[in-house]
Amino acid sequence: MDPLSRGRSWMENCMACNLTNGKLDLPGGRIYETAHWVVEHTVGPLGVGTLIVKPFRHCVHFWELANEEVVELGPLLHLVENAIQTILKPDQIYICQWSHGDWKPGHLHFVVQPSWNHLQKRHKLPGPFLQVDQFKADKKPPRREIEAFSKKVKAVIRSLENRS
């Protein structure tokens, strides 16, 4: 069976699916979507400006993606990273593939996270180590800041799309 024939299929007990389909509260709402992918602000402690790019359909492994999904992914990650750079001007932007939660397979998603060199004053190592530190601290950003950033990034993405 063609993997796309399932369309926007949801897994009932999947947090990622339930954020996308509106069963769970999503601060900032949906930021952007393509035919196969959705962009949302993270609901975790990774900081304001950290976005999630995930397929609409419940998918656990990158190798399970259909060609149509793969073709959209590169340009979408480029657009999202460009928007984050335009707004926040970080020193680096990480793109990390995740699909586990508590050692259980979960919804495939890409975390697109801005980072600044000044964070080394509080965190010993960058990249995934920074993310581990942030999860340990479990300090979620204020909802109003997420919503303000989400509104801004929606406008920037529209602007960037219009230029291409």
PDB file of C-alpha atoms in Angstrom:
ATOM      1  CA  MET A   1       0.000   0.000   0.000  1.00  0.00           C
ATOM      2  CA  ASP A   2       1.219   3.494  -0.851  1.00  0.00           C
ATOM      3  CA  PRO A   3       2.222   5.151   2.472  1.00  0.00           C
ATOM      4  CA  LEU A   4       0.539   8.398   1.432  1.00  0.00           C
ATOM      5  CA  SER A   5      -2.815   6.723   0.868  1.00  0.00           C
ATOM      6  CA  ARG A   6      -3.337   6.979   4.620  1.00  0.00           C
ATOM      7  CA  GLY A   7      -3.295  10.771   4.269  1.00  0.00           C
ATOM      8  CA  ARG A   8      -3.295  12.604   7.575  1.00  0.00           C
ATOM      9  CA  SER A   9      -3.506   9.546   9.764  1.00  0.00           C
ATOM     10  CA  TRP A  10      -3.230  10.007  13.517  1.00  0.00           C
ATOM     11  CA  MET A  11      -2.067   7.683  16.254  1.00  0.00           C
ATOM     12  CA  GLU A  12      -4.476   8.126  19.147  1.00  0.00           C
ATOM     13  CA  ASN A  13      -1.907   8.061  21.959  1.00  0.00           C
ATOM     14  CA  CYS A  14       0.779  10.075  20.121  1.00  0.00           C
ATOM     15  CA  MET A  15       1.504  13.498  21.616  1.00  0.00           C
ATOM     16  CA  ALA A  16       2.820  14.823  18.288  1.00  0.00           C
ATOM     17  CA  CYS A  17      -0.333  13.717  16.449  1.00  0.00           C
ATOM     18  CA  ASN A  18      -2.569  15.127  19.177  1.00  0.00           C
ATOM     19  CA  LEU A  19      -0.830  18.511  19.079  1.00  0.00           C
ATOM     20  CA  THR A  20      -1.301  18.666  15.312  1.00  0.00           C
ATOM     21  CA  ASN A  21      -4.909  17.479  15.257  1.00  0.00           C
ATOM     22  CA  GLY A  22      -5.973  19.874  18.025  1.00  0.00           C
ATOM     23  CA  LYS A  23      -6.581  17.328  20.788  1.00  0.00           C
ATOM     24  CA  LEU A  24      -3.818  18.937  22.877  1.00  0.00           C
ATOM     25  CA  ASP A  25      -3.176  22.628  23.479  1.00  0.00           C
ATOM     26  CA  LEU A  26      -0.519  24.015  21.148  1.00  0.00           C
ATOM     27  CA  PRO A  27       0.865  27.426  22.187  1.00  0.00           C
ATOM     28  CA  GLY A  28       1.405  29.528  19.094  1.00  0.00           C
ATOM     29  CA  GLY A  29      -0.774  27.235  16.985  1.00  0.00           C
ATOM     30  CA  ARG A  30       0.210  25.848  13.634  1.00  0.00           C
ATOM     31  CA  ILE A  31       2.949  27.979  12.123  1.00  0.00           C
ATOM     32  CA  TYR A  32       3.160  26.559   8.612  1.00  0.00           C
ATOM     33  CA  GLU A  33       2.259  23.516   6.572  1.00  0.00           C
ATOM     34  CA  THR A  34       2.943  21.879   3.249  1.00  0.00           C
ATOM     35  CA  ALA A  35       1.038  18.995   1.708  1.00  0.00           C
ATOM     36  CA  HIS A  36       2.888  16.504   3.947  1.00  0.00           C
ATOM     37  CA  TRP A  37       4.571  18.450   6.775  1.00  0.00           C
ATOM     38  CA  VAL A  38       3.592  20.752   9.610  1.00  0.00           C
ATOM     39  CA  VAL A  39       5.663  23.306  11.537  1.00  0.00           C
ATOM     40  CA  GLU A  40       4.884  24.070  15.183  1.00  0.00           C
ATOM     41  CA  HIS A  41       6.709  25.649  18.108  1.00  0.00           C
ATOM     42  CA  THR A  42       8.083  23.090  20.526  1.00  0.00           C
ATOM     43  CA  VAL A  43       6.063  22.582  23.704  1.00  0.00           C
ATOM     44  CA  GLY A  44       9.137  21.517  25.670  1.00  0.00           C
ATOM     45  CA  PRO A  45      11.967  23.348  27.450  1.00  0.00           C
ATOM     46  CA  LEU A  46      14.152  23.983  24.384  1.00  0.00           C
ATOM     47  CA  GLY A  47      13.548  27.732  24.339  1.00  0.00           C
ATOM     48  CA  VAL A  48      11.615  30.306  22.382  1.00  0.00           C
ATOM     49  CA  GLY A  49      12.242  29.953  18.674  1.00  0.00           C
ATOM     50  CA  THR A  50      12.734  26.183  18.679  1.00  0.00           C
ATOM     51  CA  LEU A  51      10.451  24.765  16.021  1.00  0.00           C
ATOM     52  CA  ILE A  52       9.269  21.252  15.239  1.00  0.00           C
ATOM     53  CA  VAL A  53       8.930  20.007  11.653  1.00  0.00           C
ATOM     54  CA  LYS A  54       6.976  16.749  11.450  1.00  0.00           C
ATOM     55  CA  PRO A  55       4.962  14.776   8.942  1.00  0.00           C
ATOM     56  CA  PHE A  56       1.197  15.061   9.207  1.00  0.00           C
ATOM     57  CA  ARG A  57       0.819  11.312   9.105  1.00  0.00           C
ATOM     58  CA  HIS A  58       2.083   9.257  11.982  1.00  0.00           C
ATOM     59  CA  CYS A  59       5.478   7.972  10.899  1.00  0.00           C
ATOM     60  CA  VAL A  60       8.260   6.659  13.128  1.00  0.00           C
ATOM     61  CA  HIS A  61      11.242   6.102  10.819  1.00  0.00           C
ATOM     62  CA  PHE A  62      12.866   8.340   8.227  1.00  0.00           C
ATOM     63  CA  TRP A  63      13.115   5.382   5.854  1.00  0.00           C
ATOM     64  CA  GLU A  64       9.308   5.069   5.970  1.00  0.00           C
ATOM     65  CA  LEU A  65       8.835   8.454   4.320  1.00  0.00           C
ATOM     66  CA  ALA A  66       7.400   8.428   0.822  1.00  0.00           C
ATOM     67  CA  ASN A  67       9.298  10.164  -1.971  1.00  0.00           C
ATOM     68  CA  GLU A  68       6.775  13.015  -1.954  1.00  0.00           C
ATOM     69  CA  GLU A  69       7.483  13.642   1.725  1.00  0.00           C
ATOM     70  CA  VAL A  70      11.249  13.507   1.269  1.00  0.00           C
ATOM     71  CA  VAL A  71      11.119  15.956  -1.654  1.00  0.00           C
ATOM     72  CA  GLU A  72       9.315  18.550   0.501  1.00  0.00           C
ATOM     73  CA  LEU A  73      11.550  18.149   3.547  1.00  0.00           C
ATOM     74  CA  GLY A  74      14.810  19.795   2.404  1.00  0.00           C
ATOM     75  CA  PRO A  75      13.236  23.009   1.129  1.00  0.00           C
ATOM     76  CA  LEU A  76      10.991  23.171   4.214  1.00  0.00           C
ATOM     77  CA  LEU A  77      13.901  22.826   6.665  1.00  0.00           C
ATOM     78  CA  HIS A  78      15.751  25.491   4.666  1.00  0.00           C
ATOM     79  CA  LEU A  79      12.750  27.842   4.868  1.00  0.00           C
ATOM     80  CA  VAL A  80      12.273  27.273   8.609  1.00  0.00           C
ATOM     81  CA  GLU A  81      15.957  27.768   9.402  1.00  0.00           C
ATOM     82  CA  ASN A  82      16.057  30.893   7.240  1.00  0.00           C
ATOM     83  CA  ALA A  83      13.066  32.327   9.157  1.00  0.00           C
ATOM     84  CA  ILE A  84      14.663  31.611  12.540  1.00  0.00           C
ATOM     85  CA  GLN A  85      17.911  33.237  11.369  1.00  0.00           C
ATOM     86  CA  THR A  86      16.040  36.303  10.116  1.00  0.00           C
ATOM     87  CA  ILE A  87      14.290  36.864  13.444  1.00  0.00           C
ATOM     88  CA  LEU A  88      16.726  35.708  16.127  1.00  0.00           C
ATOM     89  CA  LYS A  89      20.171  35.951  14.472  1.00  0.00           C
ATOM     90  CA  PRO A  90      21.595  32.980  16.415  1.00  0.00           C
ATOM     91  CA  ASP A  91      25.218  31.884  16.079  1.00  0.00           C
ATOM     92  CA  GLN A  92      24.079  28.412  15.040  1.00  0.00           C
ATOM     93  CA  ILE A  93      20.862  26.552  14.294  1.00  0.00           C
ATOM     94  CA  TYR A  94      20.662  22.845  15.065  1.00  0.00           C
ATOM     95  CA  ILE A  95      18.486  20.436  13.125  1.00  0.00           C
ATOM     96  CA  CYS A  96      18.038  17.180  15.021  1.00  0.00           C
ATOM     97  CA  GLN A  97      15.923  14.201  14.037  1.00  0.00           C
ATOM     98  CA  TRP A  98      13.982  12.679  16.915  1.00  0.00           C
ATOM     99  CA  SER A  99      11.543   9.798  17.030  1.00  0.00           C
ATOM    100  CA  HIS A 100      11.794   8.415  20.552  1.00  0.00           C
ATOM    101  CA  GLY A 101      10.175   9.262  23.855  1.00  0.00           C
ATOM    102  CA  ASP A 102      10.966   7.282  26.982  1.00  0.00           C
ATOM    103  CA  TRP A 103      12.716   4.696  24.771  1.00  0.00           C
ATOM    104  CA  LYS A 104       9.517   4.048  22.849  1.00  0.00           C
ATOM    105  CA  PRO A 105       9.226   4.702  19.128  1.00  0.00           C
ATOM    106  CA  GLY A 106       7.365   7.939  18.541  1.00  0.00           C
ATOM    107  CA  HIS A 107       6.379  10.369  15.841  1.00  0.00           C
ATOM    108  CA  LEU A 108       9.307  11.305  13.590  1.00  0.00           C
ATOM    109  CA  HIS A 109      10.125  14.997  13.900  1.00  0.00           C
ATOM    110  CA  PHE A 110      12.934  17.437  13.355  1.00  0.00           C
ATOM    111  CA  VAL A 111      13.843  19.914  16.072  1.00  0.00           C
ATOM    112  CA  VAL A 112      15.105  23.188  14.571  1.00  0.00           C
ATOM    113  CA  GLN A 113      16.771  25.013  17.453  1.00  0.00           C
ATOM    114  CA  PRO A 114      18.613  28.337  17.551  1.00  0.00           C
ATOM    115  CA  SER A 115      21.748  28.528  19.699  1.00  0.00           C
ATOM    116  CA  TRP A 116      24.060  31.330  20.749  1.00  0.00           C
ATOM    117  CA  ASN A 117      27.695  31.180  21.809  1.00  0.00           C
ATOM    118  CA  HIS A 118      26.902  33.011  25.067  1.00  0.00           C
ATOM    119  CA  LEU A 119      25.039  29.870  26.226  1.00  0.00           C
ATOM    120  CA  GLN A 120      28.433  28.313  26.998  1.00  0.00           C
ATOM    121  CA  LYS A 121      28.437  30.377  30.201  1.00  0.00           C
ATOM    122  CA  ARG A 122      25.576  28.203  31.506  1.00  0.00           C
ATOM    123  CA  HIS A 123      26.028  24.986  29.513  1.00  0.00           C
ATOM    124  CA  LYS A 124      29.278  23.097  29.184  1.00  0.00           C
ATOM    125  CA  LEU A 125      28.696  21.615  25.711  1.00  0.00           C
ATOM    126  CA  PRO A 126      26.604  22.582  22.663  1.00  0.00           C
ATOM    127  CA  GLY A 127      24.230  20.617  20.434  1.00  0.00           C
ATOM    128  CA  PRO A 128      22.610  17.548  21.929  1.00  0.00           C
ATOM    129  CA  PHE A 129      24.317  18.234  25.271  1.00  0.00           C
ATOM    130  CA  LEU A 130      22.615  21.628  25.425  1.00  0.00           C
ATOM    131  CA  GLN A 131      19.302  19.893  24.783  1.00  0.00           C
ATOM    132  CA  VAL A 132      19.968  17.384  27.571  1.00  0.00           C
ATOM    133  CA  ASP A 133      20.733  20.265  29.960  1.00  0.00           C
ATOM    134  CA  GLN A 134      17.552  22.052  28.920  1.00  0.00           C
ATOM    135  CA  PHE A 135      15.432  18.959  29.469  1.00  0.00           C
ATOM    136  CA  LYS A 136      17.003  18.407  32.886  1.00  0.00           C
ATOM    137  CA  ALA A 137      16.235  22.018  33.867  1.00  0.00           C
ATOM    138  CA  ASP A 138      12.688  21.603  32.465  1.00  0.00           C
ATOM    139  CA  LYS A 139      12.138  25.368  32.232  1.00  0.00           C
ATOM    140  CA  LYS A 140       9.459  25.913  29.624  1.00  0.00           C
ATOM    141  CA  PRO A 141       9.275  29.356  28.030  1.00  0.00           C
ATOM    142  CA  PRO A 142       6.284  31.565  28.847  1.00  0.00           C
ATOM    143  CA  ARG A 143       3.283  31.007  26.585  1.00  0.00           C
ATOM    144  CA  ARG A 144       3.081  34.700  25.627  1.00  0.00           C
ATOM    145  CA  GLU A 145       6.673  34.586  24.329  1.00  0.00           C
ATOM    146  CA  ILE A 146       5.968  31.445  22.290  1.00  0.00           C
ATOM    147  CA  GLU A 147       2.829  33.029  20.838  1.00  0.00           C
ATOM    148  CA  ALA A 148       4.639  36.286  19.995  1.00  0.00           C
ATOM    149  CA  PHE A 149       7.468  34.398  18.280  1.00  0.00           C
ATOM    150  CA  SER A 150       5.016  32.128  16.429  1.00  0.00           C
ATOM    151  CA  LYS A 151       3.137  35.145  15.073  1.00  0.00           C
ATOM    152  CA  LYS A 152       6.391  36.754  13.958  1.00  0.00           C
ATOM    153  CA  VAL A 153       7.784  33.608  12.317  1.00  0.00           C
ATOM    154  CA  LYS A 154       4.525  33.042  10.387  1.00  0.00           C
ATOM    155  CA  ALA A 155       4.894  36.505   8.842  1.00  0.00           C
ATOM    156  CA  VAL A 156       8.589  35.985   8.057  1.00  0.00           C
ATOM    157  CA  ILE A 157       7.910  32.627   6.393  1.00  0.00           C
ATOM    158  CA  ARG A 158       5.217  34.242   4.198  1.00  0.00           C
ATOM    159  CA  SER A 159       7.669  37.004   3.308  1.00  0.00           C
ATOM    160  CA  LEU A 160      10.443  34.520   2.453  1.00  0.00           C
ATOM    161  CA  GLU A 161       8.034  32.461   0.329  1.00  0.00           C
ATOM    162  CA  ASN A 162       7.011  35.534  -1.629  1.00  0.00           C
ATOM    163  CA  ARG A 163      10.647  36.269  -2.471  1.00  0.00           C
ATOM    164  CA  SER A 164      11.231  32.853  -4.040  1.00  0.00           C
TER     165      SER A 164
END
